[in-house]
Short mmCIF file of C-alpha atoms in Angstrom, two decimals:
data_model
loop_
_atom_site.label_atom_id
_atom_site.label_comp_id
_atom_site.label_asym_id
_atom_site.label_seq_id
_atom_site.Cartn_x
_atom_site.Cartn_y
_atom_site.Cartn_z
CA MET A 153 105.93 87.10 108.71
CA ASN A 154 105.54 86.40 104.98
CA THR A 155 108.88 84.83 103.49
CA ARG A 156 107.45 83.43 100.52
CA LEU A 157 110.14 83.00 97.50
CA THR A 158 108.95 83.18 93.94
CA VAL A 159 109.97 80.23 91.66
CA PRO A 160 110.92 80.95 88.05
CA MET A 161 108.82 79.65 85.29
CA ASN A 162 111.15 78.77 82.61
CA ASN A 163 112.97 82.18 82.79
CA GLN A 164 109.64 83.94 81.90
CA GLU A 165 108.70 85.55 85.14
CA SER A 166 108.89 89.23 85.77
CA THR A 167 112.19 89.93 87.81
CA VAL A 168 110.67 92.27 89.71
CA LEU A 169 107.78 90.68 91.19
CA GLY A 170 110.12 87.87 92.30
CA LEU A 171 112.47 90.57 94.37
CA LYS A 172 109.41 91.90 96.51
CA PRO A 173 110.88 92.85 100.07
CA PHE A 174 108.31 90.94 102.26
CA ILE A 175 110.35 91.45 105.11
CA HIS A 176 110.70 95.07 105.01
CA ILE A 177 106.85 95.71 104.05
CA ASP A 178 105.87 93.72 106.80
CA THR A 179 108.10 95.82 109.19
CA LEU A 180 106.51 99.11 107.97
CA ILE A 181 102.96 97.59 108.31
CA LYS A 182 103.67 96.33 111.76
CA SER A 183 104.87 99.82 112.93
CA VAL A 184 102.05 101.96 111.41
CA LEU A 185 99.18 99.86 111.92
CA PRO A 186 98.31 101.00 115.45
CA ALA A 187 97.67 104.22 113.99
CA ALA A 188 95.62 103.13 110.92
CA ASN A 189 91.69 102.37 110.71
CA ARG A 190 90.99 98.98 109.39
CA MET A 191 88.45 98.16 106.48
CA ILE A 192 87.12 95.72 104.08
CA ILE A 193 86.57 96.40 100.72
CA CYS A 194 84.77 94.15 98.25
CA ARG A 195 85.88 92.97 94.80
CA GLY A 196 85.37 95.77 92.39
CA GLU A 197 85.39 98.49 95.13
CA THR A 198 87.17 101.85 94.70
CA VAL A 199 89.04 103.83 97.30
CA TYR A 200 90.71 107.23 96.73
CA TYR A 201 93.68 108.77 98.29
CA TYR A 202 91.97 111.71 99.93
CA LYS A 203 89.37 111.49 102.54
CA ASP A 204 87.99 114.80 103.93
CA ASP A 205 90.95 116.60 102.26
CA VAL A 206 93.56 114.60 103.96
CA ARG A 207 95.80 112.67 102.10
CA GLN A 208 95.60 108.97 102.77
CA CYS A 209 97.90 106.06 102.10
CA PHE A 210 96.60 102.54 102.42
CA LEU A 211 98.30 99.30 104.22
CA LEU A 212 96.96 96.20 102.09
CA LEU A 213 96.63 93.60 104.92
CA GLN A 214 94.84 90.79 103.03
CA GLY A 215 93.71 90.37 99.11
CA SER A 216 94.79 91.91 96.01
CA VAL A 217 94.02 95.47 94.39
CA ALA A 218 95.12 97.38 91.33
CA LEU A 219 96.30 100.73 90.97
CA HIS A 220 94.33 102.57 88.20
CA ARG A 221 94.82 105.92 86.44
CA ARG A 222 91.77 108.21 86.21
CA GLY A 223 90.41 109.27 82.81
CA ASP A 224 90.94 105.99 80.52
CA GLY A 225 91.04 103.51 83.70
CA ILE A 226 94.59 101.84 82.52
CA VAL A 227 95.87 99.61 85.33
CA LEU A 228 99.24 100.87 86.34
CA ASN A 229 100.22 98.13 88.69
CA SER A 230 98.64 95.38 90.55
CA GLU A 231 99.59 93.79 94.09
CA SER A 232 98.91 91.09 96.77
CA ALA A 233 99.23 91.60 100.55
CA PRO A 234 101.32 92.67 101.99
CA PHE A 235 101.83 95.81 100.21
CA ILE A 236 101.60 99.80 101.16
CA LEU A 237 99.91 102.10 98.69
CA GLY A 238 100.03 105.85 98.29
CA VAL A 239 103.46 106.52 99.73
CA SER A 240 105.62 106.43 96.40
CA SER A 241 103.27 108.97 94.70
CA GLN A 242 102.99 111.70 97.41
CA PHE A 243 103.16 114.48 95.24
CA SER A 244 100.80 113.41 92.24
CA SER A 245 97.83 111.01 93.70
CA GLU A 246 94.78 112.72 92.41
CA HIS A 247 94.98 111.07 88.99
CA LEU A 248 95.16 107.57 90.64
CA TYR A 249 92.58 105.06 92.29
CA VAL A 250 92.59 101.93 93.78
CA ARG A 251 90.22 99.13 93.03
CA ALA A 252 89.67 95.60 94.83
CA LEU A 253 90.57 92.83 92.47
CA GLU A 254 89.06 90.35 95.32
CA THR A 255 87.71 91.03 98.73
CA ALA A 256 90.57 92.59 100.44
CA GLU A 257 91.38 94.16 103.88
CA ILE A 258 93.12 97.47 103.94
CA ALA A 259 94.05 100.03 106.78
CA ARG A 260 93.72 103.72 106.05
CA VAL A 261 96.39 106.23 107.73
CA PRO A 262 97.13 109.83 106.78
CA LEU A 263 100.27 109.98 104.65
CA GLU A 264 101.69 112.66 106.96
CA THR A 265 101.10 110.45 110.00
CA PHE A 266 102.85 107.36 108.09
CA ASN A 267 105.90 109.77 107.30
CA GLN A 268 106.12 110.80 110.87
CA ILE A 269 106.29 107.10 111.97
CA VAL A 270 109.02 106.45 109.51
CA SER A 271 110.83 109.28 110.83
CA GLN A 272 110.58 108.79 114.60
CA GLN A 273 111.20 105.05 114.25
CA ASP A 274 114.03 105.47 111.83
CA LEU A 275 112.32 103.26 109.31
CA TRP A 276 113.97 104.59 106.39
CA GLU A 277 115.89 101.54 105.09
CA HIS A 278 112.71 99.74 104.85
CA PHE A 279 110.81 102.52 103.32
CA ALA A 280 113.48 102.80 100.57
CA LYS A 281 113.13 99.25 99.89
CA LEU A 282 109.74 99.55 99.44
CA LEU A 283 110.13 102.69 97.14
CA ILE A 284 112.43 100.66 95.05
CA TYR A 285 110.39 97.87 94.48
CA THR A 286 107.39 99.91 93.77
CA ALA A 287 109.11 102.40 91.43
CA SER A 288 110.74 99.48 89.57
CA ARG A 289 107.34 97.36 89.08
CA VAL A 290 105.94 100.55 87.49
CA TYR A 291 109.10 101.03 85.49
CA GLU A 292 109.07 97.61 84.12
CA HIS A 293 105.46 97.41 83.19
CA CYS A 294 105.59 100.99 81.31
CA ALA A 295 108.94 99.99 79.37
CA GLN A 296 107.57 96.72 78.38
CA ILE A 297 104.48 97.95 76.93
CA SER A 298 106.02 100.95 75.31
CA GLN A 299 108.84 98.96 73.31
CA MET A 300 107.29 95.53 72.39
CA SER A 301 105.12 94.27 69.73
CA ALA A 302 101.50 93.37 70.37
CA TYR A 303 102.48 89.66 70.84
CA ASP A 304 105.44 90.73 72.90
CA ILE A 305 102.92 92.79 75.14
CA ILE A 306 100.41 89.84 75.45
CA ARG A 307 103.24 87.41 76.47
CA PHE A 308 104.52 89.70 79.04
CA GLN A 309 100.94 89.82 80.38
CA LEU A 310 100.29 86.44 80.41
CA VAL A 311 103.19 85.85 82.51
CA GLU A 312 102.09 88.65 84.84
CA LEU A 313 98.63 86.96 85.00
CA MET A 314 100.09 83.41 85.77
CA GLN A 315 101.83 84.92 88.91
CA GLU A 316 98.57 86.27 90.25
CA PRO A 317 96.78 84.77 93.26
CA ASP A 318 94.28 82.01 92.12
CA ALA A 319 91.54 84.23 93.62
CA ILE A 320 92.21 86.63 90.70
CA ARG A 321 93.38 84.44 87.84
CA LYS A 322 90.51 82.20 88.13
CA ASN A 323 87.84 84.86 88.19
CA THR A 324 89.32 87.14 85.24
CA THR A 325 89.57 86.14 81.89
CA ALA A 326 93.08 86.39 80.07
CA ALA A 327 91.44 88.81 77.57
CA ALA A 328 89.95 91.07 80.07
CA TYR A 329 93.34 91.19 82.04
CA ILE A 330 95.30 92.17 79.16
CA LYS A 331 92.86 94.72 78.00
CA SER A 332 92.83 96.42 81.23
CA ARG A 333 96.66 97.18 81.48
CA THR A 334 97.34 97.96 77.62
CA TYR A 335 95.90 99.70 74.75
CA LEU A 336 95.65 96.71 72.52
CA SER A 337 92.27 96.18 70.85
CA ARG A 338 90.09 93.25 72.39
CA SER A 339 89.79 91.73 68.80
CA GLY A 340 93.64 91.63 68.55
CA ILE A 341 94.15 90.17 72.09
CA MET A 342 91.24 87.46 71.30
CA ARG A 343 93.10 86.41 68.03
CA ILE A 344 96.65 85.96 69.60
CA LEU A 345 95.14 84.15 72.60
CA ALA A 346 93.29 81.75 70.11
CA GLU A 347 96.47 81.18 68.12
CA LEU A 348 98.42 80.38 71.42
CA ARG A 349 95.63 77.89 72.48
CA THR A 350 95.36 76.23 69.19
CA GLY A 351 99.12 76.13 69.21
CA LYS A 352 98.99 74.35 72.68
CA TYR A 353 101.35 76.98 74.07
CA ILE A 354 98.82 77.96 76.94
CA THR A 355 95.51 75.94 78.39
CA MET A 356 92.76 77.99 78.87
CA ALA A 357 89.03 77.12 79.70
CA ARG A 358 86.05 79.73 79.19
CA GLY A 359 88.53 82.42 78.73
CA VAL A 360 90.34 81.60 81.99
CA LEU A 361 93.98 81.08 81.60
CA LEU A 362 94.95 77.83 83.31
CA ASP A 363 98.52 77.08 82.47
CA ILE A 364 101.36 78.47 80.48
CA HIS A 365 103.37 75.35 78.66
CA HIS A 366 105.64 77.49 76.89
CA LEU A 367 105.70 80.83 75.15
CA PRO A 368 107.83 81.50 72.03
CA ARG A 369 110.06 84.66 72.06
CA LYS A 370 108.87 85.35 68.68
CA TYR A 371 105.18 84.51 67.03
#
């Protein structure tokens, strides 16, 4: 059972990410896993929510993935194991797809089967905790991005990046991470990152974020 606690980083940490309901997610995965088919997906590999016209969901057992929107490829959310994808958007999944951020193990199960297990085993409280967390993560991301200045957006994304697993953070440049999740231009992102690095607010090497020392509220 994963009982990790997220430690605040100078009060800059995503409040929702620190409240991930590990116990509830693990309970759901343990209950559904016997009915699922395990598979390994490599970094960059994409999986979709439909297989042979049957709506699927995915149990993320190991690794990390990102949820993308079709068309522009924008990243709506990213999660590390344990997690369950495809159960909070049951009526609107055709415009979404999942991409592995590193080699990951997932288990595929028909959405109808997942719902039946939740009902039969009375897992509604665990399911509700997962839904609340998932909706809050997406809302936090969208609200922050739509209301902030370019610097505020980059500041928020840097904090998000710093909380990613090392396997992702050390293999993804800060500029690429921010660009995939926002509509900011690459040149604008690079300019602000360079200024933050020159001001010794962050430490980077070959574009990879190594540390955040202090990010000023305004810049």
